[in-house]
Each structure stands twice: as structure tokens, then as C-alpha cells.
């Protein structure tokens, strides 16, 4: 536990508390610190830190920055809908909001470099300045020159500045075609189970012993470790279910040492939690509510329980027709929708690739004409091609039950795909008593 | 006189439309009250939750309400508007509603949110105007909003000490920022994900609450958001009521109401309900259809001046113009009425205007009385038959209503089968149904209905008095069964058959009473549920041109274009264009001629042949001699006209150019005209 971080140039006791606040990341912290060097030394121009979600990347970096009181600018790239926002945040973090205000309306990279130079010449860096870019993968969608430029910003602005990129994906996916300065790669591995226990046990409840909480965490991980290693999620779940775990203790039915009894009490509950609250089928608020007024056994209906959609009559048939058009080869339409289609053998009739199940291949696009032709033949009454039939098609598209293929400004014979599942279409066709399976080529 | 008449009609129509509007709004409010209240409850709950320490520690979950609105998208606007108002009045001034169309990118979405929030801030306080006046594009971030929120929220809590005083606990409450996504499905998933990620970074400073307006099902959320994003939300589902229920209450209030003088004929109801059920599920559109028929009725029927409340109508009759009296004489229902009168009376009715007016007053009174009795009896019959298996008379009251006003209900097969089913009703069911009827009849205030109520109550009393008798009998049956238990199957069958025959012979008192009740119900139906058409002067109140309504509300653009092209007379109303079916008048517009000619071609049309045929028709139009040299030849003018016609055809989508064959165009439509 007491790995002492050693790094000259930083106060000893801060380093000690740092080590204490960043458990299970000692190795990463110490190598990061040694890479950073002493505050006044020039550091390596850019680092790239990657690792799965909730492996402590930003937490470690930001804690180091804050505790050691290093000048830094932390930017989340999701927020930067344009490069300008990124520049602005960096400048205002280093030189105050007045500097950021000097940026022109749509700042380019060179504007940023120019301003940075101008500012840093008046206030040169006494310590290394750090720019931390969280979710750096978003930078790839921005201006293509931005990433290479930031990687060697130190050279460009001639200042003691280091860029730290944080991402969940590997560097290979970043490298631009034209090549660029290679940052130092740095991997944060996933926490092991023991490490998770150690970290989670730290936020134990004041009114219970740490040992009890640790055993609770062990039980929790026993259930969830196989599906979820996200520290944040696990902490959330631990918090949600702890009161249930303590219930026998509160009621005096068990003592803290009766781990087995407590385990028996909580285990089914946790399994239920895995199916509901973990998948966000039930909100955490509702989950807690349910725990409060428990024993009513009112099983909350999750999100996916409300799958039924009420649709107007013709919309149902349009959807069915779209499904048929999407999953039947166009050549089989004669067989299904003409009275005198003649006998067509399945095997001889089709090309090789059509023999595989169409449901495995997914929906295929079809033109509007084919949709309407099938629609008129499946619907049981004569329908006039009214404007509302057409508007129903477009409202099905807005409801995302159909999806339009290609650009939506294609007015001349637009193409669609059906975006609903077989179960859904079976439920829909049952309400209009239409046997959809009889018309599906895959089920012949 | 007629002009004055028109203004009267306009006034009445206006008044009726106002009542329709008011009623629908009231209905909407009542129906949405439950879901809106629970939403407000949800938001308030989270509002306090946010300030509690535990929640802060808990993480960045954003409370989210998934509001299930149903697929009737046109109705959503009204619900969301009232939600918005309710929230602004009772919870927080910071309510934003965004529409997918305006938010194609995260930048635009954030901008929209900021504009709506900060723009409102300006209207509240004049001083702040300069720094929120123009939002710099680059400043358009949530952190800018954060800054603004800090000052605005402080101001709001100070500005409304009243509201604060209402709260019992001293927790400094932070006003939430509610973002309503009006059409969740239409948002691009990427935009939503980014927006949620950004917002979740600021939950500590900025208490966001999202409301997703979802048309399909809550699983739409899971389809659009990956787990990493949906784990940032704390989603609860709220179900708004179904549109069919909504329609039923609108129908109940506006159509099955004797107070509302304007009526729809069975066909019109079928058209309107058909559009609702088959096409859009939109109550808004149903009300629009009602409005259209209202306008059309008052516009086309001069006698609709009598379509108002009873007192007003009676006054109106006295001042009817001679022309209108004549119109009354020509009403089919009035003519039918005249035929049933004595010859003496007939003459009077046909000659004396004054007499007609007197009779009209009487007839109008009768018509109002008919309506007053009709609806309670209709409801009673519905409550009796709605629980029958397979619903022989329809599941909804509107179906029963349609069949009642269309024809003599008692002559239909469905009615017979319903009555048969009613005749085998068990006692407790019958009593329950009759009690429901009594409840309905209590609200009806005509004398006759009071009589009917008395009779119904009498029946209920007698049925309950039977209690002792039947229970004895049934216990007797039980004993017999007990005795026969050990007999074999054959014997059992025999005894059962015997019992069956005995039953047909001797009815028990309950059965006797039940058939009496059924006869009574039957007599009620025959007396009160007569078709509306048979009532004299029914045309005054009933709007019946369903064909027109269908044509106007359920338009068929393609058919209209084809009619216009093949029968130009239909729209142009020019006598020269009148032709026999299948022939082209040479005086028709060029486009029509080209269209007619192209119908005779196959998939590919030779342009030169087409041009020649076109020129021939044109020549006929110019009365050229068929034998002359010039006949059928075309000059540059004709050529130009032809080219224009063809390009118009192309524009309308009937032909398109093709590369398969030179000088040919491909035909795109088949059949038609």
C-alpha cells in the first residue's frame, strides 16, 4: 500500500497523499511523474494514454495536476463542436479569459499558435504547462491538421507545454495518413478483481465496519464481475443495493459476522438488479423506491416491457408490406401475390446466394413502387392511393420503423428498408389477422 | 334578406365552433391531467433529490422522463404545449423544448437550448440585455449556460419568495433546467449521445432534467443510445392515454350530446372515424374534420339557420323568409311528413306559409325531444350490449350510434343475435346492467325518461326480490345432482335431457321476469332509437354529404391529376371541352392532348409518331380541310407547343427520357383514367 512516490522537484507530503488517493495506480503514477520530470524542465511534447472506460485515466492525470498545482488546461473533446472552442478553453485556462477574447470569430490553428506565442512571450512558463484532452478520439472528426499540430505544439509555440491525450482506443486508430509526431504511448490496464475490491471498499458506510463493507463488495463482485468491470457502474450498484444488504442487520435478524446469511439475503436481489437496474430497464430512483416499500412484489415493468405499438390500420399493412418487401427476394413476388403463379420449386428457382436465410442477411432496400404493389395486394379492401397513405409512409420513416435508403432528397423513386424485427411484425399482423409467415420466403 | 340570413348562419356556425374548441380543450386537459401531474411530481421529486447530499455523491445520472405519446403525432403538440405551460407555472421557469428538425448537429441543439433559456432571461429582466443580446457562436457552450444559470437561478429564487415560502423544508432548492425533446425518434442518435455526454459533465452545477417525447415504445431509447450513454440517465416511463380513448371522449362530448345541435349523419361519421382508425389516429384531425363539416353544412344548407338551441330555433322559424319556407317544403323528410297528413292538412301545408311555420315549430320541438330521448336510450342499450361476447352491436358506442341512425336497428340480424344473448343473461349480470342503465337515465331530464327510469328501477326491485326464490331452486338442483352422482354416463345424459325438456316447459320466475325486461328493452329501442332521417326536418341539423367530405379530407392527388388531364371539363367547366368518354376534344389544352395520345402507346413512345399524332389533332382544331396538303403537317409553333407539352408530362412524372432507344421516351404509368 505504502509505495512512496519519488520524484524530485515536488513536495514530499503531497506525493504521499497522492499515492494514497490513487490506489492501484502507483506504477502508472510514478512512471507518469518521472516522464513529466521536474516542473521547470521541458517535458516530452505529447503523451497518449489509453485504456478502457473507468480505468482511472482522467482521474489519475487530473489528480496529479490538481494536487501538484501544475498549470493545466483540461478539455473534453465531446464538447468541442468546433476547434475554436478547444483553443478558447486552452487559452483562457492558461492566460485568463481576456486572452481567449482576443481570438477572432472563427479561429484557425495558426490564430491559436500566434496568440499563444504572443501570450507566452509576456508570461513565459515557469513550469511545464499541460493540455489534457479527454476523449481524444473525437479529434479525428475535427480539422485534419489539428491532431498533428497539437502533438508537436511544443515546437510550434516554443514554450514548455505538453499535450496529454486520453482515449479509450489505441493509437493505431489515430495515426493520420500523412504521418505525424509519435507521442509517448501509455497504457492503463483494467483493474483486477482484487483491485476493484480494494477501491470499492474505500467508500464504506460510516455506521458499519470496513470489513462488513468489504465482504459486501466481494459478494457484489461475485455477481457482477463477469458482466461489468466498469468501476463507476459497480460503485453505483454498490451504493444502490447496500441498504438492502444491511436490512437484516437493521432488523436484528443477523449479526455482522453472519456473512452467509447476509449473502443468502442479498444474492437473489443482486441478480434481479443485474437484469433490471444495470440495464437501465428500471431507473435507479424506481429501484430504490421499490426497496423502500418492498414485499409488495410489484415487479416494475422495464423499458422493453412496453414493446407494443398501436398503429393505424393501413400503417400496419404498410409495415407488413415493407417487411415482406425487405425480406423476400423481388423475384418471388409473383409467387406470393399473383393468383396463377404456377408451381415454383424453391431449390431450382433461386440463385445460390438466395438460398441462405434472408433473415440472417438483414433487410434489403426496396423501391416505393414495390412497397405499394405489395400493400395493395395484402390489404383486404380496395384502397385509393390517397395522400394520407403516402404521408403514412413518411411518418413510419420518422418513427424509425422504416428507414429511407440513400439521401432523403431523392424524390424520384425513393428506396426504403424495413427496420422492425420479426417478433414485432408477427405481433402487428396478429392484430389484423394476417398470416405473415405464409408470405415469407424463408419460412416456405 | 338572404344576406342577413347568411350572416345569421355565420354567427351560429362561429358559436358552435367555439363550443367545439372549448370542449375539446377541456377534454384534452382532463385526460392529460393524470400523466402531466405525475410528470410534475417526478420533476419535483428530483428537484429535491438533487440538493440532497446523497444524490450529489451518487453520480451524474440525469433524471429522464420517457413520455409515451402514441403514434398520433399531430396531437403531440397540444400535449407538450400544456406540459410546458404547466411546468413553467408550477415548477421552474427554465423549460426548453427542442424539435429534431432544428437540431441536426450538437452545435445547433446546444444553440437552441441556450437561445430559448437565455432569451427568456432577457424578457424577465431588462438590465441583463447587453450581455445576452447576441450569442456569440463560439460562446455557445454548456459552460456558458452554467455561468448564466448561476445568476439567473439566484434571481429567480429571490424574485419569488412566495414560492419559497410554500416549501416546508429549508433545503435551498435549485430550479431544474427541463429540456423537452419533442420527437425523440427523429433525433439523430449521435446528436443525442453527444448532448447527453456533455450535459452529464455539468450535472453538479446545472440540474438538468430531460423529457423524451416518444411516439413508439420506450425501447426506442435503447435502440438509439448505447449502454455507456443510457447509464448516464435515470429513466422513468410515463404513459399518456391512448388516442382511441381520447376519441371516445371527444365523441361522447360532441356527437352523443343532445345539447349540441349540429349532427352528423351515419355516413359522415363513418368517413371521419374511418380516417381516424385507418390513417392517422389523430384526434386533432378528427376535430378538424368536424369543423369542416360544420362549415360545409352552414355554407351549403340555407335552412341551417334553424340549427341552434331550441329557443333560438323557435324564434327563427317565425321570421323565416318565403324562400326558406319553400325550401322546407322541398325537404325530403318534410315531404314524407306531408304525405302522412290528412288531405285537408296537406293543402294547408302546401299553400299557407304561416301554417308551415307553425307546424315547423312543432316539428322542431319534436326533433329536440327526439334527441333528448335518443341519447339516454342509446347509452342504456350500449351498456346492456357492450359486455356481450363478440360484441354483436359493436364494442364502441359510436358503432351502435351509426347503425341506429342509419336504419331501423331492430330489423338487423345483429340486433336479433344481441337480444338472444341478452335473453340468456345470468341474474347478477342483468341486475348490474340494469343498474348501470338506471344511472344513465338519472341524468336524463325528460319526463319520458323519468318514466323509463321508474320502470327500470321497478325491474331491479323485482329481480332482487326474486333472490330468495331462485337460491332455493338452485339448491334443489344441487341436491338432485348429489343423488345422481353415482349413475353412469348414459343415465346422466338422460337426466340432463329430461331437465332440459322440463326447463322449456316450465320457466322459473326469474326467466319470466327476464323476458319481460327484454320485451321492455325492445319496446324502448323501437320507440326511441328510430333512424334520424325519418324525423321531419332532420336535414336542418344533420350534415350528410359524406362523398364531398371524403373527397376533401382524404385527397387522392394522382386521381385528380388524371381527371384533370383526361376530362379537362371537370375542372375548367368550359362547354367546348365537354366530350364523350374516350375521345379528345381538339380544343383541350395541349397537355391533355399529349396525355391522351400517350395513353395509347406502349412502354416506349416514339417522339416523332407522337408529334405527328399531336399535329393531326391540332389541325382538326384549326378546322383545316382533311384533304389539303397542310393537314397534319406541323410548323415550328406546333412543334414548340408539343415540346412544351412533353416537358410538362415529364415534370408530372408520366414520361422520362430513356437511353434504350433514340428519339424515344419511356412511359412511367399504367392503367388509370
mmCIF file of N, CA and C in Angstrom, chain A residues 332-383:
data_model
loop_
_atom_site.group_PDB
_atom_site.id
_atom_site.type_symbol
_atom_site.label_atom_id
_atom_site.label_comp_id
_atom_site.label_asym_id
_atom_site.label_seq_id
_atom_site.Cartn_x
_atom_site.Cartn_y
_atom_site.Cartn_z
ATOM 1 N N UNK A 332 -39.587 -13.434 -56.097
ATOM 2 C CA UNK A 332 -40.622 -14.322 -55.570
ATOM 3 C C UNK A 332 -41.967 -13.634 -55.414
ATOM 4 N N UNK A 333 -42.038 -12.345 -55.700
ATOM 5 C CA UNK A 333 -43.295 -11.634 -55.511
ATOM 6 C C UNK A 333 -44.427 -12.251 -56.331
ATOM 7 N N UNK A 334 -44.079 -12.680 -57.538
ATOM 8 C CA UNK A 334 -45.099 -13.310 -58.385
ATOM 9 C C UNK A 334 -45.713 -14.502 -57.675
ATOM 10 N N UNK A 335 -44.872 -15.247 -57.011
ATOM 11 C CA UNK A 335 -45.334 -16.464 -56.386
ATOM 12 C C UNK A 335 -46.289 -16.161 -55.241
ATOM 13 N N UNK A 336 -46.017 -15.085 -54.516
ATOM 14 C CA UNK A 336 -46.829 -14.802 -53.340
ATOM 15 C C UNK A 336 -48.071 -13.973 -53.647
ATOM 16 N N UNK A 337 -47.967 -13.111 -54.626
ATOM 17 C CA UNK A 337 -49.049 -12.145 -54.777
ATOM 18 C C UNK A 337 -49.845 -12.279 -56.065
ATOM 19 N N UNK A 338 -49.529 -13.250 -56.882
ATOM 20 C CA UNK A 338 -50.354 -13.473 -58.062
ATOM 21 C C UNK A 338 -51.149 -14.744 -57.857
ATOM 22 N N UNK A 339 -52.341 -14.757 -58.422
ATOM 23 C CA UNK A 339 -53.173 -15.947 -58.210
ATOM 24 C C UNK A 339 -52.628 -17.128 -58.988
ATOM 25 N N UNK A 340 -52.338 -16.928 -60.278
ATOM 26 C CA UNK A 340 -51.883 -18.051 -61.089
ATOM 27 C C UNK A 340 -50.381 -17.986 -61.272
ATOM 28 N N UNK A 341 -49.694 -18.259 -60.188
ATOM 29 C CA UNK A 341 -48.248 -18.089 -60.267
ATOM 30 C C UNK A 341 -47.575 -19.334 -60.787
ATOM 31 N N UNK A 342 -48.303 -20.438 -60.800
ATOM 32 C CA UNK A 342 -47.664 -21.681 -61.211
ATOM 33 C C UNK A 342 -46.790 -22.198 -60.100
ATOM 34 N N UNK A 343 -46.350 -23.417 -60.248
ATOM 35 C CA UNK A 343 -45.522 -24.011 -59.191
ATOM 36 C C UNK A 343 -44.075 -23.613 -59.422
ATOM 37 N N UNK A 344 -43.471 -23.119 -58.388
ATOM 38 C CA UNK A 344 -42.053 -22.798 -58.496
ATOM 39 C C UNK A 344 -41.330 -23.554 -57.402
ATOM 40 N N UNK A 345 -40.396 -24.370 -57.808
ATOM 41 C CA UNK A 345 -39.640 -25.116 -56.809
ATOM 42 C C UNK A 345 -38.632 -24.183 -56.174
ATOM 43 N N UNK A 346 -38.520 -24.314 -54.885
ATOM 44 C CA UNK A 346 -37.646 -23.396 -54.169
ATOM 45 C C UNK A 346 -36.193 -23.550 -54.619
ATOM 46 N N UNK A 347 -35.774 -24.807 -54.778
ATOM 47 C CA UNK A 347 -34.353 -25.025 -54.987
ATOM 48 C C UNK A 347 -33.892 -24.615 -56.384
ATOM 49 N N UNK A 348 -34.698 -24.972 -57.393
ATOM 50 C CA UNK A 348 -34.243 -24.696 -58.750
ATOM 51 C C UNK A 348 -34.337 -23.215 -59.070
ATOM 52 N N UNK A 349 -35.284 -22.624 -58.395
ATOM 53 C CA UNK A 349 -35.730 -21.321 -58.814
ATOM 54 C C UNK A 349 -34.728 -20.222 -58.445
ATOM 55 N N UNK A 350 -34.003 -20.464 -57.374
ATOM 56 C CA UNK A 350 -33.222 -19.355 -56.853
ATOM 57 C C UNK A 350 -31.738 -19.485 -57.124
ATOM 58 N N UNK A 351 -31.114 -18.348 -57.147
ATOM 59 C CA UNK A 351 -29.672 -18.345 -57.264
ATOM 60 C C UNK A 351 -29.059 -18.813 -55.950
ATOM 61 N N UNK A 352 -27.801 -19.062 -56.019
ATOM 62 C CA UNK A 352 -27.164 -19.699 -54.880
ATOM 63 C C UNK A 352 -27.242 -18.829 -53.617
ATOM 64 N N UNK A 353 -26.945 -17.556 -53.787
ATOM 65 C CA UNK A 353 -26.856 -16.734 -52.587
ATOM 66 C C UNK A 353 -28.220 -16.508 -51.953
ATOM 67 N N UNK A 354 -29.277 -16.734 -52.717
ATOM 68 C CA UNK A 354 -30.600 -16.504 -52.150
ATOM 69 C C UNK A 354 -31.065 -17.676 -51.292
ATOM 70 N N UNK A 355 -30.278 -18.757 -51.324
ATOM 71 C CA UNK A 355 -30.699 -19.906 -50.536
ATOM 72 C C UNK A 355 -30.439 -19.701 -49.051
ATOM 73 N N UNK A 356 -29.485 -18.855 -48.730
ATOM 74 C CA UNK A 356 -29.290 -18.568 -47.313
ATOM 75 C C UNK A 356 -30.463 -17.750 -46.814
ATOM 76 N N UNK A 357 -30.722 -17.906 -45.544
ATOM 77 C CA UNK A 357 -31.892 -17.247 -44.982
ATOM 78 C C UNK A 357 -31.778 -15.730 -45.126
ATOM 79 N N UNK A 358 -32.841 -15.134 -45.614
ATOM 80 C CA UNK A 358 -32.837 -13.682 -45.758
ATOM 81 C C UNK A 358 -32.848 -12.992 -44.409
ATOM 82 N N UNK A 359 -33.344 -13.708 -43.414
ATOM 83 C CA UNK A 359 -33.382 -13.084 -42.094
ATOM 84 C C UNK A 359 -31.997 -12.977 -41.485
ATOM 85 N N UNK A 360 -31.108 -13.832 -41.939
ATOM 86 C CA UNK A 360 -29.736 -13.714 -41.441
ATOM 87 C C UNK A 360 -29.019 -12.562 -42.130
ATOM 88 N N UNK A 361 -29.434 -12.300 -43.367
ATOM 89 C CA UNK A 361 -28.746 -11.259 -44.126
ATOM 90 C C UNK A 361 -29.236 -9.858 -43.767
ATOM 91 N N UNK A 362 -30.399 -9.789 -43.146
ATOM 92 C CA UNK A 362 -30.917 -8.473 -42.782
ATOM 93 C C UNK A 362 -31.787 -7.894 -43.872
ATOM 94 N N UNK A 363 -32.476 -6.807 -43.574
ATOM 95 C CA UNK A 363 -33.416 -6.242 -44.541
ATOM 96 C C UNK A 363 -32.714 -5.686 -45.770
ATOM 97 N N UNK A 364 -33.368 -5.855 -46.916
ATOM 98 C CA UNK A 364 -32.819 -5.301 -48.148
ATOM 99 C C UNK A 364 -33.649 -4.101 -48.581
ATOM 100 N N UNK A 365 -33.035 -3.163 -49.252
ATOM 101 C CA UNK A 365 -33.803 -1.997 -49.690
ATOM 102 C C UNK A 365 -34.781 -2.350 -50.808
ATOM 103 N N UNK A 366 -35.877 -1.611 -50.868
ATOM 104 C CA UNK A 366 -36.860 -1.842 -51.921
ATOM 105 C C UNK A 366 -37.408 -0.504 -52.372
ATOM 106 N N UNK A 367 -37.816 -0.393 -53.644
ATOM 107 C CA UNK A 367 -38.364 0.884 -54.107
ATOM 108 C C UNK A 367 -39.804 1.067 -53.643
ATOM 109 N N UNK A 368 -40.238 2.318 -53.664
ATOM 110 C CA UNK A 368 -41.591 2.652 -53.222
ATOM 111 C C UNK A 368 -42.659 1.897 -54.001
ATOM 112 N N UNK A 369 -42.448 1.751 -55.322
ATOM 113 C CA UNK A 369 -43.450 1.093 -56.156
ATOM 114 C C UNK A 369 -43.728 -0.319 -55.678
ATOM 115 N N UNK A 370 -42.646 -1.005 -55.317
ATOM 116 C CA UNK A 370 -42.822 -2.392 -54.905
ATOM 117 C C UNK A 370 -43.585 -2.445 -53.580
ATOM 118 N N UNK A 371 -43.251 -1.522 -52.695
ATOM 119 C CA UNK A 371 -43.963 -1.456 -51.418
ATOM 120 C C UNK A 371 -45.453 -1.286 -51.657
ATOM 121 N N UNK A 372 -45.811 -0.351 -52.539
ATOM 122 C CA UNK A 372 -47.233 -0.082 -52.758
ATOM 123 C C UNK A 372 -47.908 -1.264 -53.439
ATOM 124 N N UNK A 373 -47.208 -1.885 -54.379
ATOM 125 C CA UNK A 373 -47.804 -3.032 -55.067
ATOM 126 C C UNK A 373 -48.117 -4.135 -54.064
ATOM 127 N N UNK A 374 -47.182 -4.408 -53.176
ATOM 128 C CA UNK A 374 -47.429 -5.452 -52.171
ATOM 129 C C UNK A 374 -48.534 -5.012 -51.229
ATOM 130 N N UNK A 375 -48.496 -3.736 -50.872
ATOM 131 C CA UNK A 375 -49.518 -3.212 -49.958
ATOM 132 C C UNK A 375 -50.917 -3.429 -50.537
ATOM 133 N N UNK A 376 -51.098 -3.056 -51.814
ATOM 134 C CA UNK A 376 -52.432 -3.196 -52.398
ATOM 135 C C UNK A 376 -52.842 -4.650 -52.481
ATOM 136 N N UNK A 377 -51.879 -5.552 -52.579
ATOM 137 C CA UNK A 377 -52.323 -6.930 -52.688
ATOM 138 C C UNK A 377 -52.528 -7.575 -51.317
ATOM 139 N N UNK A 378 -51.895 -7.092 -50.269
ATOM 140 C CA UNK A 378 -52.155 -7.721 -48.971
ATOM 141 C C UNK A 378 -53.336 -7.113 -48.236
ATOM 142 N N UNK A 379 -53.617 -5.859 -48.484
ATOM 143 C CA UNK A 379 -54.709 -5.235 -47.743
ATOM 144 C C UNK A 379 -56.023 -5.777 -48.285
ATOM 145 N N UNK A 380 -56.981 -6.017 -47.404
ATOM 146 C CA UNK A 380 -58.133 -6.816 -47.828
ATOM 147 C C UNK A 380 -59.205 -6.022 -48.536
ATOM 148 N N UNK A 381 -59.132 -4.695 -48.468
ATOM 149 C CA UNK A 381 -60.160 -3.933 -49.174
ATOM 150 C C UNK A 381 -59.490 -3.083 -50.256
ATOM 151 N N UNK A 382 -60.297 -2.507 -51.084
ATOM 152 C CA UNK A 382 -59.744 -1.620 -52.110
ATOM 153 C C UNK A 382 -59.367 -0.301 -51.469
ATOM 154 N N UNK A 383 -58.155 0.104 -51.638
ATOM 155 C CA UNK A 383 -57.710 1.358 -51.041
ATOM 156 C C UNK A 383 -57.341 2.316 -52.157
#
